[in-house]
Structure formats: C-alpha cells, structure tokens
mmCIF file of C-alpha atoms in Angstrom:
data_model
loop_
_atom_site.group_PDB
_atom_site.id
_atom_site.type_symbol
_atom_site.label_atom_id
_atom_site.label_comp_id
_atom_site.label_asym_id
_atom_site.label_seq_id
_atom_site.Cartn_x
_atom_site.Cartn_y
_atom_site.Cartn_z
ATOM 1 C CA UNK K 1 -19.207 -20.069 -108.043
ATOM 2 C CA UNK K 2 -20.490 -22.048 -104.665
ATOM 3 C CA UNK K 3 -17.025 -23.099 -104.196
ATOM 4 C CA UNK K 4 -15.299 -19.829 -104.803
ATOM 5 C CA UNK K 5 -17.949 -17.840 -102.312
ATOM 6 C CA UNK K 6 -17.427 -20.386 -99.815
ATOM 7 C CA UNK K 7 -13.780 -19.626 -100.045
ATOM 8 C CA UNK K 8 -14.402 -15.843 -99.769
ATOM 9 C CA UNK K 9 -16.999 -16.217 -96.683
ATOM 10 C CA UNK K 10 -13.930 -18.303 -94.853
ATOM 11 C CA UNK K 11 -11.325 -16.028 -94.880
ATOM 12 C CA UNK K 12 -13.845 -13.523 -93.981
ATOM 13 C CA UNK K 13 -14.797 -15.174 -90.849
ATOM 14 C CA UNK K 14 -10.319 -15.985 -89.859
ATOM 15 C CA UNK K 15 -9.926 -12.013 -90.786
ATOM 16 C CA UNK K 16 -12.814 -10.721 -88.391
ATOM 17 C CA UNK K 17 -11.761 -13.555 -85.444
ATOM 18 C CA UNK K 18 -7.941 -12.310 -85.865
ATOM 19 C CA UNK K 19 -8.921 -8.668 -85.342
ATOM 20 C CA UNK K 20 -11.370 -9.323 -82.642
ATOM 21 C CA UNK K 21 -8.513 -10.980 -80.836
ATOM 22 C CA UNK K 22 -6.321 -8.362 -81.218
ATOM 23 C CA UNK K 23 -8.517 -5.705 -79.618
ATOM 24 C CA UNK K 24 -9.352 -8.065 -76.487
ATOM 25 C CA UNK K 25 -7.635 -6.497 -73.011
ATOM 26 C CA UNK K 26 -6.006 -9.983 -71.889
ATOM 27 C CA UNK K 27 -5.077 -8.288 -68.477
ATOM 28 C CA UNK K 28 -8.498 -7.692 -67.801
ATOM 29 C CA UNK K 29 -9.537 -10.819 -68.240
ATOM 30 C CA UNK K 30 -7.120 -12.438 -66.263
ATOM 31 C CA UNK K 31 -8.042 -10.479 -63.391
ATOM 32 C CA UNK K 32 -11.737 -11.430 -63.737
ATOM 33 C CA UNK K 33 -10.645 -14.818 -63.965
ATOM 34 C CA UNK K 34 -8.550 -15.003 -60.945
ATOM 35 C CA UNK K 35 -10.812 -12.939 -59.202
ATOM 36 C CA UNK K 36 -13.850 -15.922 -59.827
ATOM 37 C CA UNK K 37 -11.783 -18.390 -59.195
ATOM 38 C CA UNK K 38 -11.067 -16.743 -55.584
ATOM 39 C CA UNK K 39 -14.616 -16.095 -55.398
ATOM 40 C CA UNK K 40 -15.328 -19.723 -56.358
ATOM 41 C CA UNK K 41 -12.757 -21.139 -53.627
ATOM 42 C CA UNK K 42 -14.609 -18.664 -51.097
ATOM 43 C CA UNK K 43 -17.732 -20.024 -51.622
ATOM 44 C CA UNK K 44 -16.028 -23.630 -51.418
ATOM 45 C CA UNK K 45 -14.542 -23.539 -47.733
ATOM 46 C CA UNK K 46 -17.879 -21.610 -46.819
ATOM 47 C CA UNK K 47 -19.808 -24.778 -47.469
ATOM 48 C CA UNK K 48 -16.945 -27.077 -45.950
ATOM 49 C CA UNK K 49 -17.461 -24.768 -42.731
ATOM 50 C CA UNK K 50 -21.113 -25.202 -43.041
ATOM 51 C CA UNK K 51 -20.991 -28.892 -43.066
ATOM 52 C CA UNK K 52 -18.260 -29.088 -40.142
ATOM 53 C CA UNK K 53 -20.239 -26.409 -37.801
ATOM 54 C CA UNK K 54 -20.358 -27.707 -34.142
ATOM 55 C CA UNK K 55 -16.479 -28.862 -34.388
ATOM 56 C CA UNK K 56 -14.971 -26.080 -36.156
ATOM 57 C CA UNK K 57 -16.921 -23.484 -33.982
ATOM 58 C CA UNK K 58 -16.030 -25.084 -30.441
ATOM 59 C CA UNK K 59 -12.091 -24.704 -32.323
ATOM 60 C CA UNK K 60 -12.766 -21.477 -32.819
ATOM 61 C CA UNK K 61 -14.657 -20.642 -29.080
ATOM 62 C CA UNK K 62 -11.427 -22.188 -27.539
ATOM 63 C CA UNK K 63 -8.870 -19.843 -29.668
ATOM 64 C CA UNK K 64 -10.902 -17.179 -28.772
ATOM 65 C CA UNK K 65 -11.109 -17.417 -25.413
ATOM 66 C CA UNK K 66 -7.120 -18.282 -25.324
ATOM 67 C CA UNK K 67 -6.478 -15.377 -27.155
ATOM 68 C CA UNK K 68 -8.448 -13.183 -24.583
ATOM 69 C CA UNK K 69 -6.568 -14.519 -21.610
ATOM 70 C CA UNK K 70 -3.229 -14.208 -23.407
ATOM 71 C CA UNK K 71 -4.236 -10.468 -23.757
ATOM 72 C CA UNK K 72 -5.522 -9.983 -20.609
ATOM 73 C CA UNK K 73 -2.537 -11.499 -19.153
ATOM 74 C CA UNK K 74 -0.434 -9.816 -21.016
ATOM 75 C CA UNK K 75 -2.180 -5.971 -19.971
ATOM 76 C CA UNK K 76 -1.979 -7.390 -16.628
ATOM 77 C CA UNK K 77 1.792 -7.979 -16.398
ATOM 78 C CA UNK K 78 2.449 -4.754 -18.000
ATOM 79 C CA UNK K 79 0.155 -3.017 -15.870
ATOM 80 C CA UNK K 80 1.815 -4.486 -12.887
ATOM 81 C CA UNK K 81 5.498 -3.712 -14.345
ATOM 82 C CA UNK K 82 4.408 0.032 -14.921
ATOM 83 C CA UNK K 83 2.553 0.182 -11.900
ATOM 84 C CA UNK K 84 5.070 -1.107 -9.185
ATOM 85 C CA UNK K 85 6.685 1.696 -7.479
ATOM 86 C CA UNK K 86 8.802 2.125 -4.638
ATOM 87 C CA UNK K 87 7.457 -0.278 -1.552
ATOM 88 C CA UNK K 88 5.869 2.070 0.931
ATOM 89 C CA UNK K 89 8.315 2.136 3.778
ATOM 90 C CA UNK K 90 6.691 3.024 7.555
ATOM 91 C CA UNK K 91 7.391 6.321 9.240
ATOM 92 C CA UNK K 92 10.117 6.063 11.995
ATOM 93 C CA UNK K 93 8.696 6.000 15.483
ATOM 94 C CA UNK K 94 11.812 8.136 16.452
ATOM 95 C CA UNK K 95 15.464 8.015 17.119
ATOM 96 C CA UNK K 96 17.396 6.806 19.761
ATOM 97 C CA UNK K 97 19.587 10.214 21.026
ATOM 98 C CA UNK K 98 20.983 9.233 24.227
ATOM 99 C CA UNK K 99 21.628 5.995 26.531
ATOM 100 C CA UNK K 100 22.211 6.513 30.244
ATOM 101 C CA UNK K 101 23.242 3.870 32.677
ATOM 102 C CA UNK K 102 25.216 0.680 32.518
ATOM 103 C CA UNK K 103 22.521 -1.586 31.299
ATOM 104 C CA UNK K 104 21.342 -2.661 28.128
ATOM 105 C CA UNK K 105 18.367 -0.941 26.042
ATOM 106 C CA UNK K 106 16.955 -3.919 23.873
ATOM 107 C CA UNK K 107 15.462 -3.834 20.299
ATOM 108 C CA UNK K 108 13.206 -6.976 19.401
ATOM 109 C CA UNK K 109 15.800 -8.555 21.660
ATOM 110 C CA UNK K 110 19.034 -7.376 20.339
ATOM 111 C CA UNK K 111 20.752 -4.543 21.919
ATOM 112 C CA UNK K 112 21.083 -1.255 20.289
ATOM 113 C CA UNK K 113 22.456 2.449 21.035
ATOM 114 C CA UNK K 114 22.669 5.659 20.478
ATOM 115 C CA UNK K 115 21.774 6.613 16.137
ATOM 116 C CA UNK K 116 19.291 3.432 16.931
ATOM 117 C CA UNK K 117 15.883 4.018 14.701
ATOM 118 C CA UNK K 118 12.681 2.567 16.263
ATOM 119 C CA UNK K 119 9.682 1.276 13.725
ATOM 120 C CA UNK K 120 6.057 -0.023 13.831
ATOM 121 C CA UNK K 121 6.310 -3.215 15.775
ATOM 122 C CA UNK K 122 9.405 -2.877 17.878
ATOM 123 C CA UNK K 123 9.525 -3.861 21.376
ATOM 124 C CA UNK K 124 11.491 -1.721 23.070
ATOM 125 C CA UNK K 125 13.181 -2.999 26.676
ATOM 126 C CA UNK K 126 15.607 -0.619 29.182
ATOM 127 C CA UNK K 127 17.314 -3.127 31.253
ATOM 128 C CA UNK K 128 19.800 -1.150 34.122
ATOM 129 C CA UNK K 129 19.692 1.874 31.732
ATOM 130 C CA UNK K 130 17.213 4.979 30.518
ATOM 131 C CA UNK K 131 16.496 5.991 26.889
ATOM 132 C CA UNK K 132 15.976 9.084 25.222
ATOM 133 C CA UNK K 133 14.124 8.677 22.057
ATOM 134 C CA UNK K 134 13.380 12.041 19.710
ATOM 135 C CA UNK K 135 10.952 12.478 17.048
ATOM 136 C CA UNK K 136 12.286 15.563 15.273
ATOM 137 C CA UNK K 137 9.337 17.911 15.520
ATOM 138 C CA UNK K 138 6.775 16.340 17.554
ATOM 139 C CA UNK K 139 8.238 14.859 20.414
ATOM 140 C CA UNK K 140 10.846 13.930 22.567
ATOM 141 C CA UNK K 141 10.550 10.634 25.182
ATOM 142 C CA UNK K 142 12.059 8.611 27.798
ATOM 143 C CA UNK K 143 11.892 5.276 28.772
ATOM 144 C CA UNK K 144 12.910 4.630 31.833
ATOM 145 C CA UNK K 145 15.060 1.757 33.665
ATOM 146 C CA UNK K 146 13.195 -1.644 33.668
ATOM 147 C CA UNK K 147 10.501 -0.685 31.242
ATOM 148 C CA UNK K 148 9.051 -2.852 27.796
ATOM 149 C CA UNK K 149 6.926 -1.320 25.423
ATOM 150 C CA UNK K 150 5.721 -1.929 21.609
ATOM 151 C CA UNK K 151 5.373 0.515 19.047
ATOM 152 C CA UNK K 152 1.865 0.063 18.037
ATOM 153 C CA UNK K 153 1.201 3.342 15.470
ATOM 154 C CA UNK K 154 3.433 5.271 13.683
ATOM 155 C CA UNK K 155 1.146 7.301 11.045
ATOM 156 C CA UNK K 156 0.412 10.880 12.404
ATOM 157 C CA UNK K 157 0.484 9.412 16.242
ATOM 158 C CA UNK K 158 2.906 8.124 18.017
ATOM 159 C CA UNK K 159 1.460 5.090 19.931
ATOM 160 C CA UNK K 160 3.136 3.062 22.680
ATOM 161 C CA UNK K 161 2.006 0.004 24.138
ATOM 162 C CA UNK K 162 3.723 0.281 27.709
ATOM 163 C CA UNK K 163 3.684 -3.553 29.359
ATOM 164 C CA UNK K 164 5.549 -2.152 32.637
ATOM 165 C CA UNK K 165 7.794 0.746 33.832
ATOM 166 C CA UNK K 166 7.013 4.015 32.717
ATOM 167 C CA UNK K 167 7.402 6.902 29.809
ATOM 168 C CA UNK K 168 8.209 10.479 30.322
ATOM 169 C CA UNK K 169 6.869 12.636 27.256
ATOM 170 C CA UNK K 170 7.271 16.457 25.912
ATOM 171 C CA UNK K 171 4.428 16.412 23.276
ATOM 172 C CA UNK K 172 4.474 19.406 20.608
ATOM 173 C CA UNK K 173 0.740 20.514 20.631
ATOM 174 C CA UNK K 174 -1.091 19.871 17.593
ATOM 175 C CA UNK K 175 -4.172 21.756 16.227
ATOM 176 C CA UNK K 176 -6.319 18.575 16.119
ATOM 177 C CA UNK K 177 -6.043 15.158 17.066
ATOM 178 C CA UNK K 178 -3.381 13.241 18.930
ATOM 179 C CA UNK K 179 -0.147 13.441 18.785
ATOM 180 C CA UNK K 180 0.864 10.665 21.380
ATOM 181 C CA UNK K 181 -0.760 7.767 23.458
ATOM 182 C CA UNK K 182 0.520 5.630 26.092
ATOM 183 C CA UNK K 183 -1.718 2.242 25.740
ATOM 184 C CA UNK K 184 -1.740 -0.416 28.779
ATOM 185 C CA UNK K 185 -4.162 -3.455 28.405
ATOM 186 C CA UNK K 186 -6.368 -1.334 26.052
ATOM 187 C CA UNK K 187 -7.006 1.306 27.610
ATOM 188 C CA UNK K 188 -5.270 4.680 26.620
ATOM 189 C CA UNK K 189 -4.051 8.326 27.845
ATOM 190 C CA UNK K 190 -4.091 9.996 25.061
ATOM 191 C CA UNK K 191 -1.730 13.921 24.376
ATOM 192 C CA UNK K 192 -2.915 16.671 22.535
ATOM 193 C CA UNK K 193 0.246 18.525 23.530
ATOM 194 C CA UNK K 194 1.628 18.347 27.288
ATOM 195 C CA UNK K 195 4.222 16.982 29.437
ATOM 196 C CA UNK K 196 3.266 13.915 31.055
ATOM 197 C CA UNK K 197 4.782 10.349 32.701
ATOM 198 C CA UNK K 198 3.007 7.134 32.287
ATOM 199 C CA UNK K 199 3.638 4.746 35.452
ATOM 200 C CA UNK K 200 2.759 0.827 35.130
ATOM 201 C CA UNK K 201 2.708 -1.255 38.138
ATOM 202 C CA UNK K 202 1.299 -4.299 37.559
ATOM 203 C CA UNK K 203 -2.096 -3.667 36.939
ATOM 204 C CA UNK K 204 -2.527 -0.068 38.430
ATOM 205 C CA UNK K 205 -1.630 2.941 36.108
ATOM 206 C CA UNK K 206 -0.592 6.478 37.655
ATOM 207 C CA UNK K 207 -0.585 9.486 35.351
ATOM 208 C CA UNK K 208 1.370 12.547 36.065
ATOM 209 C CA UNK K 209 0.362 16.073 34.266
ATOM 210 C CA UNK K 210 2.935 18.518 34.620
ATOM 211 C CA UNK K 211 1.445 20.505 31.185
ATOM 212 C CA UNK K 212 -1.545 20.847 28.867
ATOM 213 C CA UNK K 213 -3.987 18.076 28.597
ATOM 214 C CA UNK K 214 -4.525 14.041 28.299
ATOM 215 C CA UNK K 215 -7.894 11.788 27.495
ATOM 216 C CA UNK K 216 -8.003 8.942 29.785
ATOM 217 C CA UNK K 217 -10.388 6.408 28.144
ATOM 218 C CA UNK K 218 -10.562 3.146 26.620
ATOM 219 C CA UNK K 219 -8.259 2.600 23.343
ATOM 220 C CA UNK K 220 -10.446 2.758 19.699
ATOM 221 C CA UNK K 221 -9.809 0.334 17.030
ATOM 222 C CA UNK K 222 -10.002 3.758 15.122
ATOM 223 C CA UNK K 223 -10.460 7.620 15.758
ATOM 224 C CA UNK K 224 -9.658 9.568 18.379
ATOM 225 C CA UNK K 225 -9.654 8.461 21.983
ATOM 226 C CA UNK K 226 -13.115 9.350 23.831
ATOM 227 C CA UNK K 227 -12.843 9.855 27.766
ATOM 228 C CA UNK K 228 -12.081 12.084 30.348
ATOM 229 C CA UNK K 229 -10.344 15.127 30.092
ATOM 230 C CA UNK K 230 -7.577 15.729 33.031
ATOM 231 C CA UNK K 231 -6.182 18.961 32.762
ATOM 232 C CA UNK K 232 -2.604 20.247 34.333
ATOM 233 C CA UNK K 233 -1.208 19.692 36.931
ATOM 234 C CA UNK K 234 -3.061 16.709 37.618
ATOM 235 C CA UNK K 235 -2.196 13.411 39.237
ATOM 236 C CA UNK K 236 -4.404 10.731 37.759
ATOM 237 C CA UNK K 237 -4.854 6.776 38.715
ATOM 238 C CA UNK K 238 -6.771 4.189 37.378
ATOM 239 C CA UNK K 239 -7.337 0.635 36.903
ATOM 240 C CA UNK K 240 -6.668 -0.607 32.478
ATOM 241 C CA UNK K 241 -9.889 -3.320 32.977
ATOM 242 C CA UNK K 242 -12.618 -0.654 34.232
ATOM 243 C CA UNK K 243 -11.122 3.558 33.806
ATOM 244 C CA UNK K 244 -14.685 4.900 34.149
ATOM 245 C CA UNK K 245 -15.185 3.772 37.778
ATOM 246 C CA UNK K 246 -11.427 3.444 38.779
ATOM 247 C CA UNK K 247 -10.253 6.975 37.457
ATOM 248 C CA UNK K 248 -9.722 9.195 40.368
ATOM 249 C CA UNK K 249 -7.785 12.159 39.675
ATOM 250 C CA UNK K 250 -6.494 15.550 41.822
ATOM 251 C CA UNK K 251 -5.279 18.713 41.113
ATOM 252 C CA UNK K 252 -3.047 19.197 44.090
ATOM 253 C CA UNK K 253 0.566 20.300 43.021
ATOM 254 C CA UNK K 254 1.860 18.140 45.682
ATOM 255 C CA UNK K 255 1.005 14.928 44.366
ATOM 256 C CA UNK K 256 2.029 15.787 40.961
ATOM 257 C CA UNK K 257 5.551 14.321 40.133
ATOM 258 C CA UNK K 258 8.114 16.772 39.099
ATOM 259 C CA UNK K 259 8.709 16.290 35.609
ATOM 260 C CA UNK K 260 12.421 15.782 34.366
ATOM 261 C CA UNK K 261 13.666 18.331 31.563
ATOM 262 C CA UNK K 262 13.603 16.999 27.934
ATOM 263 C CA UNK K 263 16.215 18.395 25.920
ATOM 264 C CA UNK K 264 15.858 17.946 21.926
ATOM 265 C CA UNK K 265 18.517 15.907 20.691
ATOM 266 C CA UNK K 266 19.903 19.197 18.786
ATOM 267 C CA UNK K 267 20.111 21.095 21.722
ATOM 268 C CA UNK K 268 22.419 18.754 23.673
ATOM 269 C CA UNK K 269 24.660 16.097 22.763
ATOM 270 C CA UNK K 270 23.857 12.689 22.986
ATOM 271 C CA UNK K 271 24.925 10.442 26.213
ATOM 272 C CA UNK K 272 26.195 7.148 24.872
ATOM 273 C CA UNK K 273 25.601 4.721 27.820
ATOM 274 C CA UNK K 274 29.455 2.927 29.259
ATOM 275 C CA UNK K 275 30.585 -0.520 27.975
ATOM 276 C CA UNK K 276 30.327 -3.312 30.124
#
C-alpha cells in the first residue's frame, strides 16, 4: 500500500511540474534575464569608474574640452565661410578726363592718361603738363603744371594733400559738410560748394575765391574743419605752421585771380596730351 501511494504521489508531482512548465512565458523571462544581466554589468563598470576616479575623469576633462574647441572651431570656420563677402573696395577719388601739355602726369610714379582712375593713397604729379580730373556729380579739378599731391580721403570728401603747385576746383554745394579740402602741412581750406584755386609756394599758401565759401583752419583728425570763414570773392594768404595769426584775407576783386572755366567731362571731349 506504502509502495503503491508512493508511486501515485510521484507521478503526481512529474504531471503538475510538466504543466507548470508548459504555461511559463519563456520570452518573458529571457528579457528579465538579459535585462539583469545588463543591469548587473552597469553596476560593474560603475564601480570600476569609482575605483579609477582622478584618471578616468582628467580623460574625460581633456575629451571634453577637445570636443568644445573642435566645435567651436568648426562654427568659426563656417561662420567665416558664410560671412565673407565681397572685399570692400574704396570710392574713386575721380577720373582723369583730359591731359594738356607735352609733359608727363605721374601716378605713384608711373605715368598715366586720359580714362586714368585716381584712389585713396595716390600721389598724383603734373610734370610739363595740366590735369583735369572729374568726379561725376560733385566736382570737377585741375592740377596744374609742376604740382604733387596725395589723395588723403575719399569717403563723402574729397581730400587732397597738395605738397606744391596748385589746384583749381568747381565744388557742387552740398547741404552739410564738406565736399572738398585742399590740405598743406596740416592745415586745411576746406569747400562747402565754390570755385576756388589752392597756390603752394614753399611754405606760403594763397587762396583764391572766385564763388561761395571756404574754412581756413587747421586740419581735424576727424569732423568738420573749424576756422575762419572767407566768403567770395576773396583773396586769402596764410602761413600752414600758424593760420590764426598769418591769415590775412581781402575782398578786393582786383586781387582775386580769375578763375579758369571747368567744363564736366560730358560736356566737352577729353584733351589727350601729345606723345613725346
């Protein structure tokens, strides 16, 4: 009876163990299985880490940091691809329109003619010949025979620095500020609108106002020229190292120089000066 209950009991226990495996979700438990053991591996390298601190985190600062600059550097070059335009070029000074006389009129040394385009910079030298130089809209010029100047300012103003000879001007009038300035040893006659001529003669300067009006005055770093006003027709002279206590100026039509006509360059066609 023991024996045959014993028996019974057993292949109670295999039937209950088979069906209990049946009904398991084996998918489910690999998933939690994997998913510990990830857990369990997580855990691992955290305490590795933990027990390597100071060298693994100055591994990490350094990566960091490299990464940063490598972005940075990056953004930089980009922005400085995107960003990089056309390269700001200079307004001209004016245009050379007509050459008179057998000489030779001189840009930074190398002679030039008629079509010739004067910039910031350029020294400008009439050797045995006159030039006619036009800036379409504002003014018209002349330099005469023997004369060397430098273009000095080219934004908005027109600025000559004349180191002999002389300039003849017709100045389009503007509502404020200058429009042209004739600059000798700094100091500076400076054209609202007028017609003047600019003498240099070693170290005296003569001014001739045939129109409008000129500030005689010492030449600012920047602004507009503060001074005295000489008003048409004037004949001014003065001395570049002291124009307050040199300036003497008069009013008498005599002593004012006649001025010499200034055609624009699309009202008349160009002289081109003879070959040698």
């Amino acid at each position: 009876m023991s024996a045959r209950l014993d028996r019974m009991l057993r292949d109670a226990r295999e039937d209950l163990g088979a069906q209990q495996v049946a009904r398991v979700d084996w998918a489910s438990v690999d998933r939690e299985l994997f998913a510990h053991l990830e857990s369990e591996g997580r855990l691992e390298r955290a305490r590795a880490v933990a027990r390597n601190g100071p060298a693994w985190g100055v591994g990490a600062a350094v990566l960091a940091v490299a990464a940063a600059v490598a972005l940075v550097a990056g953004k930089s070059h980009v922005a400085q691809t995107l960003d990089a335009g056309p390269v700001a070029v200079s307004p001209a000074a004016g245009h050379v329109v007509s050459v008179v006389g057998g000489g030779d009129l001189l840009v930074d040394g190398k002679p030039v003619g008629v079509g010739a385009t004067l910039r910031l910079g350029d020294v400008v030298e009439t050797r045995g010949t006159s030039a006619t130089v036009e800036r379409p809209g504002k003014l018209t010029l002349v330099l005469e025979a023997g004369s060397r100047a430098t273009v000095t300012h080219v934004q908005g103003a027109l600025v000559l620095a004349l180191a002999e000879g002389a300039v003849e001007a017709q100045v389009v009038p503007v509502p404020s500020g200058e429009a042209f300035a004739v600059d000798v040893d700094g100091a500076r006659v400076a054209v609202h609108g007028t017609h003047l001529r600019v003498e240099r003669e070693k170290e005296h300067v003569s001014v001739d106002l045939s129109e409008g009006v000129v500030l005689v005055g010492r030449a600012p770093r920047v602004g507009s020229t503060i001074g005295a006003l000489v008003t048409a027709p004037a004949h001014a002279e003065f001395e570049p190292g002291d124009v307050a206590r040199s300036l003497r100026v008069t009013h008498e039509a005599l002593r004012v120089r006649a001025p010499v006509a200034l055609a624009s360059a699309t009202a008349a066609e160009p002289t081109v000066a003879p070959t040698a």
